[in-house]
Amino acid sequence: MSSNSKQEDKPVIGITIGDINGIGPEVTIKALRDNRILNFITPVIYGSSKTLSYYRKALRMDDFNYSHVKEPGQFHFRKVNVVNCWNEMVEINTGAVTPEAGKASFQALQKATEDLKSGLIDAVVTAPINKNNIQSDDFKFAGHTEYFTQQFDAKDSLMFMTSDDLKIGVVTGHIPIKDVSKALTKELVGRKLGIMEQSLRVDFGIKKPRIAVLGLNPHAGEGGLLGKEDMEVIEPVIKEFKHKGKLMFGPFPADGFFGKGDFKKFDGILAMYHDQGLIPFKTLAFENGVNYTAGLSIIRTSPDHGTAYDIAGKNEAQETSMRQAIYLARDIYKNRKEQLAE
């Protein structure tokens, strides 16, 4: 934890700017424009003051002000702070996929990661990147989730999509759909379920979480008629957790589970693959949803949307998800701190 956050008892939240040609800079500015947020956090943007200046002018938000960080960790409590992560001129071409923007997004991510490891910031919120143009010798990951998992030496992590009323994690994340079935093992399902249960308790303060587990196949396999994974892989894991006194239920057929509103009865839902979890989540909670990487020693959240190149620079992007990601990072920081104090 940084010394600044100890002094003010406000977490220092790093925010990586993401792809500078997408909506990351816009939603960041909009989320931090209201000075009341400074009562709860000390924000530190990792990116470039020149990029912010460009978007401040383009969006006509002259009331958005920030302070340059001259020395590592020397943050101003009552201001938005900016760490310049590159010195060269990087052309901004809104809506375009460029290698320069990919390089810049990684430089911001890399610097924020260094400060996380040094304890200068207490959590990080990542604005959207383009998963193609960021690829390099230094970044060979499917996304932020995999990157942070490796950087902080975690055995595993969980892509956990969260809102106030809905929390969905996925067993298999960024892999092709054809590989999902062979990737599902009892060990993997059990590991992800364990991370979710612990996160709901520690990060979200739910003492005895109720978790629903979705089936893989239509009708959860129909007793083996439509696939055996539900019966042979998923059910035994649920039973193991139940024997330990955990409130685990399923496997549920995903269509009826969401169609009938059963999701409202549970604190967390474990889906088997990316779209099985993210389609209902983004349908029900897109504007205020947050992507949280559970299972790590550090706190990382992100808006649940992408770069949205089609509206970049047009002053049309909604900052609600970014603001929620910032506040969730703060809430998890406080929950973890309270757990340590007990």
Coordinates of C-alpha atoms in Angstrom, one line a residue:
M1 CA 0.0 0.0 0.0
S2 CA 1.3 3.4 -0.8
S3 CA 2.3 5.9 2.0
N4 CA -0.1 8.4 0.5
S5 CA -3.1 6.2 0.9
K6 CA -2.2 5.5 4.5
Q7 CA -2.0 9.2 5.2
E8 CA -5.4 10.0 3.7
D9 CA -7.0 6.5 4.2
K10 CA -8.1 6.8 0.6
P11 CA -6.9 4.2 -1.9
V12 CA -4.7 5.3 -4.7
I13 CA -6.3 4.0 -7.9
G14 CA -4.3 3.7 -11.0
I15 CA -6.2 4.0 -14.3
T16 CA -4.5 2.9 -17.5
I17 CA -5.6 4.9 -20.5
G18 CA -6.1 1.9 -22.9
D19 CA -6.1 2.3 -26.7
I20 CA -5.7 6.1 -27.3
N21 CA -7.8 5.8 -30.5
G22 CA -10.7 4.2 -28.7
I23 CA -13.0 5.5 -26.0
G24 CA -10.7 4.8 -23.0
P25 CA -9.5 8.4 -22.7
E26 CA -13.0 9.8 -23.1
V27 CA -14.7 7.6 -20.4
T28 CA -11.7 8.2 -18.1
I29 CA -12.1 12.0 -18.4
K30 CA -15.8 11.8 -17.9
A31 CA -15.6 9.5 -14.9
L32 CA -13.1 11.8 -13.2
R33 CA -14.5 15.1 -14.2
D34 CA -16.8 15.3 -11.2
N35 CA -14.4 16.4 -8.4
R36 CA -16.6 14.6 -5.8
I37 CA -14.8 11.4 -6.7
L38 CA -11.7 12.8 -5.0
N39 CA -13.4 12.5 -1.7
F40 CA -13.1 8.7 -2.0
I41 CA -10.0 7.9 -4.1
T42 CA -6.8 9.4 -5.3
P43 CA -6.8 8.8 -9.1
V44 CA -3.6 8.3 -11.1
I45 CA -4.0 8.1 -14.9
Y46 CA -1.2 6.2 -16.7
G47 CA -0.9 7.5 -20.2
S48 CA 0.0 10.9 -21.5
S49 CA -0.9 14.5 -20.6
K50 CA -0.8 15.3 -24.3
T51 CA -3.4 12.6 -25.0
L52 CA -5.6 13.9 -22.3
S53 CA -5.2 17.5 -23.5
Y54 CA -6.2 16.4 -27.0
Y55 CA -9.4 14.8 -25.7
R56 CA -10.2 17.5 -23.3
K57 CA -10.2 20.0 -26.2
A58 CA -12.0 17.7 -28.6
L59 CA -14.7 17.0 -26.0
R60 CA -14.9 20.6 -24.9
M61 CA -14.3 19.7 -21.2
D62 CA -12.0 22.6 -20.2
D63 CA -13.1 22.1 -16.6
F64 CA -11.2 18.8 -16.4
N65 CA -7.9 19.4 -14.7
Y66 CA -5.0 17.3 -13.7
S67 CA -1.5 17.4 -12.1
H68 CA 1.7 15.9 -13.6
V69 CA 3.5 13.4 -11.4
K70 CA 7.1 14.4 -11.4
E71 CA 8.5 11.7 -9.1
P72 CA 7.2 8.1 -8.5
G73 CA 4.6 8.1 -5.8
Q74 CA 4.4 11.8 -5.4
F75 CA 0.6 12.1 -5.9
H76 CA -1.7 15.0 -5.1
F77 CA -4.6 13.9 -2.9
R78 CA -7.1 16.5 -4.1
K79 CA -6.3 16.3 -7.8
V80 CA -6.3 13.9 -10.7
N81 CA -2.8 12.8 -11.2
V82 CA -1.1 11.9 -14.6
V83 CA 1.9 9.7 -15.1
N84 CA 3.5 10.2 -18.5
C85 CA 4.3 6.8 -19.8
W86 CA 5.9 7.9 -23.1
N87 CA 7.7 11.1 -24.2
E88 CA 7.6 10.8 -28.0
M89 CA 4.7 12.2 -30.0
V90 CA 2.0 9.6 -30.6
E91 CA -0.5 10.5 -33.3
I92 CA -4.1 10.2 -32.2
N93 CA -6.3 8.9 -35.0
T94 CA -9.7 8.3 -33.4
G95 CA -11.4 5.1 -34.5
A96 CA -8.3 3.6 -36.2
V97 CA -6.3 0.6 -35.2
T98 CA -2.6 1.6 -35.3
P99 CA 0.6 0.0 -34.0
E100 CA 1.5 3.2 -32.3
A101 CA -1.7 3.1 -30.2
G102 CA -1.0 -0.5 -29.3
K103 CA 2.5 0.3 -28.2
A104 CA 1.3 3.2 -26.1
S105 CA -1.4 1.2 -24.4
F106 CA 1.2 -1.4 -23.3
Q107 CA 3.5 1.3 -22.0
A108 CA 0.8 2.6 -19.8
L109 CA -0.1 -0.9 -18.6
Q110 CA 3.6 -1.7 -18.0
K111 CA 4.2 1.4 -15.9
A112 CA 1.0 0.9 -13.8
T113 CA 2.1 -2.7 -13.2
E114 CA 5.5 -1.5 -11.9
D115 CA 3.8 0.9 -9.5
L116 CA 1.4 -1.9 -8.3
K117 CA 4.4 -4.1 -7.6
S118 CA 6.1 -1.3 -5.8
G119 CA 3.0 -0.5 -3.7
L120 CA 2.7 3.0 -5.0
I121 CA -0.9 2.4 -6.0
D122 CA -3.4 0.3 -4.3
A123 CA -5.5 -1.0 -7.3
V124 CA -5.6 -0.6 -11.0
V125 CA -8.5 0.1 -13.4
T126 CA -7.8 -0.7 -17.0
A127 CA -9.4 1.1 -19.9
P128 CA -10.1 -1.0 -23.0
I129 CA -7.2 -2.2 -25.2
N130 CA -7.2 -3.7 -28.7
K131 CA -6.1 -7.3 -28.2
N132 CA -4.3 -7.3 -31.6
N133 CA -2.3 -4.1 -31.8
I134 CA -1.0 -4.5 -28.3
Q135 CA 0.7 -7.8 -29.1
S136 CA 4.5 -7.7 -28.9
D137 CA 7.5 -9.6 -27.5
D138 CA 6.5 -8.1 -24.1
F139 CA 2.8 -8.7 -24.4
K140 CA 1.7 -12.1 -25.7
F141 CA -1.6 -12.6 -23.9
A142 CA -5.2 -12.9 -24.8
G143 CA -6.1 -10.0 -22.6
H144 CA -5.6 -8.1 -19.4
T145 CA -6.8 -11.1 -17.3
E146 CA -4.1 -13.4 -18.5
Y147 CA -1.4 -10.6 -18.3
F148 CA -2.1 -9.8 -14.6
T149 CA -2.4 -13.4 -13.7
Q150 CA 1.2 -14.0 -15.0
Q151 CA 2.6 -10.7 -13.7
F152 CA 1.5 -11.5 -10.1
D153 CA 2.4 -15.2 -10.1
A154 CA -1.1 -16.4 -9.5
K155 CA -1.8 -20.1 -10.1
D156 CA -5.1 -19.1 -11.6
S157 CA -7.6 -16.3 -11.8
L158 CA -11.2 -15.8 -12.7
M159 CA -12.8 -13.4 -15.2
F160 CA -15.6 -12.1 -13.0
M161 CA -18.2 -9.9 -14.5
T162 CA -20.0 -8.0 -11.7
S163 CA -22.8 -5.5 -11.1
D164 CA -24.8 -4.7 -8.0
D165 CA -27.3 -7.5 -8.8
L166 CA -25.4 -9.9 -11.1
K167 CA -22.0 -11.6 -10.8
I168 CA -20.9 -14.1 -13.4
G169 CA -17.6 -15.8 -13.7
V170 CA -16.4 -18.0 -16.6
V171 CA -14.4 -21.3 -16.3
T172 CA -12.8 -21.0 -19.8
G173 CA -12.1 -17.4 -21.0
H174 CA -10.5 -16.4 -24.2
I175 CA -10.3 -19.7 -26.0
P176 CA -12.0 -20.9 -29.2
I177 CA -15.4 -22.6 -28.6
K178 CA -14.2 -25.8 -30.2
D179 CA -11.6 -26.2 -27.4
V180 CA -14.0 -25.6 -24.5
S181 CA -15.1 -29.2 -23.9
K182 CA -11.6 -30.7 -23.8
A183 CA -10.5 -27.8 -21.5
L184 CA -13.1 -28.6 -18.9
T185 CA -11.8 -30.8 -16.1
K186 CA -12.8 -31.4 -12.6
E187 CA -9.7 -29.7 -11.4
L188 CA -10.3 -26.5 -13.5
V189 CA -14.0 -26.2 -12.6
G190 CA -13.1 -26.7 -8.9
R191 CA -10.4 -24.2 -9.0
K192 CA -12.6 -21.5 -10.6
L193 CA -15.5 -22.3 -8.3
G194 CA -13.1 -21.9 -5.3
I195 CA -11.8 -18.6 -6.5
M196 CA -15.4 -17.3 -7.0
E197 CA -16.5 -18.5 -3.5
Q198 CA -13.5 -16.9 -1.8
S199 CA -13.9 -13.6 -3.8
L200 CA -17.6 -13.3 -2.9
R201 CA -16.6 -13.7 0.8
V202 CA -13.4 -11.6 0.9
D203 CA -13.8 -9.0 -1.9
F204 CA -17.6 -8.5 -1.8
G205 CA -18.2 -9.2 1.9
I206 CA -20.8 -12.0 1.4
K207 CA -20.3 -14.3 4.4
K208 CA -22.1 -17.4 3.0
P209 CA -22.5 -17.0 -0.8
R210 CA -25.0 -18.9 -2.8
I211 CA -23.5 -20.0 -6.2
A212 CA -25.2 -21.4 -9.2
V213 CA -23.2 -23.5 -11.7
L214 CA -24.3 -23.6 -15.3
G215 CA -24.2 -26.7 -17.4
L216 CA -22.1 -27.0 -20.6
N217 CA -24.6 -28.7 -22.9
P218 CA -28.2 -28.0 -23.9
H219 CA -30.5 -29.0 -21.0
A220 CA -27.3 -29.6 -18.9
G221 CA -26.7 -32.7 -20.9
E222 CA -30.1 -34.3 -20.4
G223 CA -28.7 -37.1 -18.3
G224 CA -25.9 -37.8 -20.7
L225 CA -28.1 -37.9 -23.8
L226 CA -26.7 -34.5 -25.0
G227 CA -23.2 -34.8 -23.7
K228 CA -21.5 -36.3 -20.6
E229 CA -19.5 -33.3 -19.4
D230 CA -22.3 -32.1 -17.1
M231 CA -22.7 -35.5 -15.4
E232 CA -19.1 -36.5 -15.3
V233 CA -17.2 -33.3 -14.8
I234 CA -19.4 -30.6 -13.4
E235 CA -21.8 -32.5 -11.0
P236 CA -19.0 -34.2 -9.0
V237 CA -17.3 -30.8 -8.4
I238 CA -20.6 -29.3 -7.1
K239 CA -21.0 -32.3 -4.7
E240 CA -17.5 -31.9 -3.4
F241 CA -18.2 -28.3 -2.4
K242 CA -21.5 -29.2 -0.9
H243 CA -19.8 -31.8 1.3
K244 CA -17.6 -28.9 2.6
G245 CA -20.7 -27.0 3.6
K246 CA -20.7 -24.6 0.6
L247 CA -23.9 -23.4 -1.0
M248 CA -23.3 -24.7 -4.5
F249 CA -26.2 -25.6 -6.9
G250 CA -26.6 -27.0 -10.4
P251 CA -25.7 -27.7 -13.1
F252 CA -28.5 -25.6 -14.5
P253 CA -29.5 -25.3 -18.2
A254 CA -28.3 -21.8 -19.1
D255 CA -31.3 -20.8 -21.2
G256 CA -34.0 -21.5 -18.7
F257 CA -31.8 -20.3 -15.8
F258 CA -31.8 -16.8 -17.3
G259 CA -35.1 -17.0 -19.0
K260 CA -37.0 -17.7 -15.8
G261 CA -35.0 -15.2 -13.8
D262 CA -33.4 -17.8 -11.5
F263 CA -30.2 -15.8 -11.6
K264 CA -31.8 -13.4 -9.1
K265 CA -31.6 -16.1 -6.4
F266 CA -27.8 -16.4 -6.3
D267 CA -24.9 -14.3 -5.3
G268 CA -22.6 -15.7 -8.0
I269 CA -23.0 -17.7 -11.2
L270 CA -20.3 -19.8 -12.8
A271 CA -20.6 -20.2 -16.6
M272 CA -18.6 -22.7 -18.5
Y273 CA -17.4 -20.5 -21.4
H274 CA -17.0 -16.9 -22.4
D275 CA -20.2 -16.2 -24.3
Q276 CA -22.4 -18.3 -22.0
G277 CA -21.6 -15.9 -19.2
L278 CA -21.0 -12.6 -21.0
I279 CA -24.1 -12.6 -23.3
P280 CA -26.6 -12.6 -20.5
F281 CA -24.4 -10.3 -18.4
K282 CA -24.0 -7.6 -21.0
T283 CA -27.7 -7.9 -21.9
L284 CA -28.7 -7.3 -18.3
A285 CA -26.0 -5.1 -16.9
F286 CA -24.0 -3.6 -19.8
E287 CA -24.1 0.1 -18.8
N288 CA -23.0 -0.5 -15.2
G289 CA -21.1 -3.8 -15.5
V290 CA -17.5 -4.2 -14.4
N291 CA -14.9 -6.8 -15.3
Y292 CA -13.0 -7.9 -12.2
T293 CA -10.1 -10.3 -12.1
A294 CA -10.6 -12.4 -9.0
G295 CA -8.0 -14.6 -7.4
L296 CA -5.1 -12.2 -7.6
S297 CA -3.1 -10.6 -4.8
I298 CA -3.8 -7.2 -6.4
I299 CA -7.0 -5.5 -7.3
R300 CA -7.8 -5.0 -11.0
T301 CA -11.1 -3.9 -12.5
S302 CA -12.2 -2.7 -15.9
P303 CA -15.2 -1.4 -17.7
D304 CA -17.2 -4.3 -19.3
H305 CA -17.0 -2.7 -22.8
G306 CA -14.4 -2.6 -25.5
T307 CA -12.6 0.2 -27.4
A308 CA -15.8 1.1 -29.3
Y309 CA -13.9 2.7 -32.2
D310 CA -17.1 3.5 -34.0
I311 CA -18.0 6.2 -31.5
A312 CA -14.4 7.2 -30.4
G313 CA -13.9 11.0 -30.3
K314 CA -17.6 11.7 -30.9
N315 CA -18.5 12.5 -27.2
E316 CA -21.0 9.7 -27.3
A317 CA -19.4 7.2 -24.9
Q318 CA -21.0 6.6 -21.6
E319 CA -18.7 6.6 -18.6
T320 CA -21.0 4.7 -16.2
S321 CA -19.1 1.4 -16.5
M322 CA -15.7 3.1 -16.0
R323 CA -17.0 5.0 -12.9
Q324 CA -18.4 1.7 -11.5
A325 CA -15.0 0.0 -12.1
I326 CA -13.3 2.8 -10.2
Y327 CA -15.7 2.5 -7.3
L328 CA -15.6 -1.3 -7.2
A329 CA -11.8 -1.2 -7.0
R330 CA -12.2 1.1 -4.0
D331 CA -14.9 -1.1 -2.4
I332 CA -12.8 -4.3 -2.8
Y333 CA -9.8 -2.4 -1.3
K334 CA -11.8 -1.5 1.8
N335 CA -13.3 -5.0 2.1
R336 CA -9.9 -6.6 2.0
K337 CA -8.6 -4.1 4.5
E338 CA -11.5 -4.9 6.9
Q339 CA -10.8 -8.7 6.5
L340 CA -7.2 -8.2 7.5
A341 CA -8.2 -6.2 10.5
E342 CA -10.5 -8.9 11.8

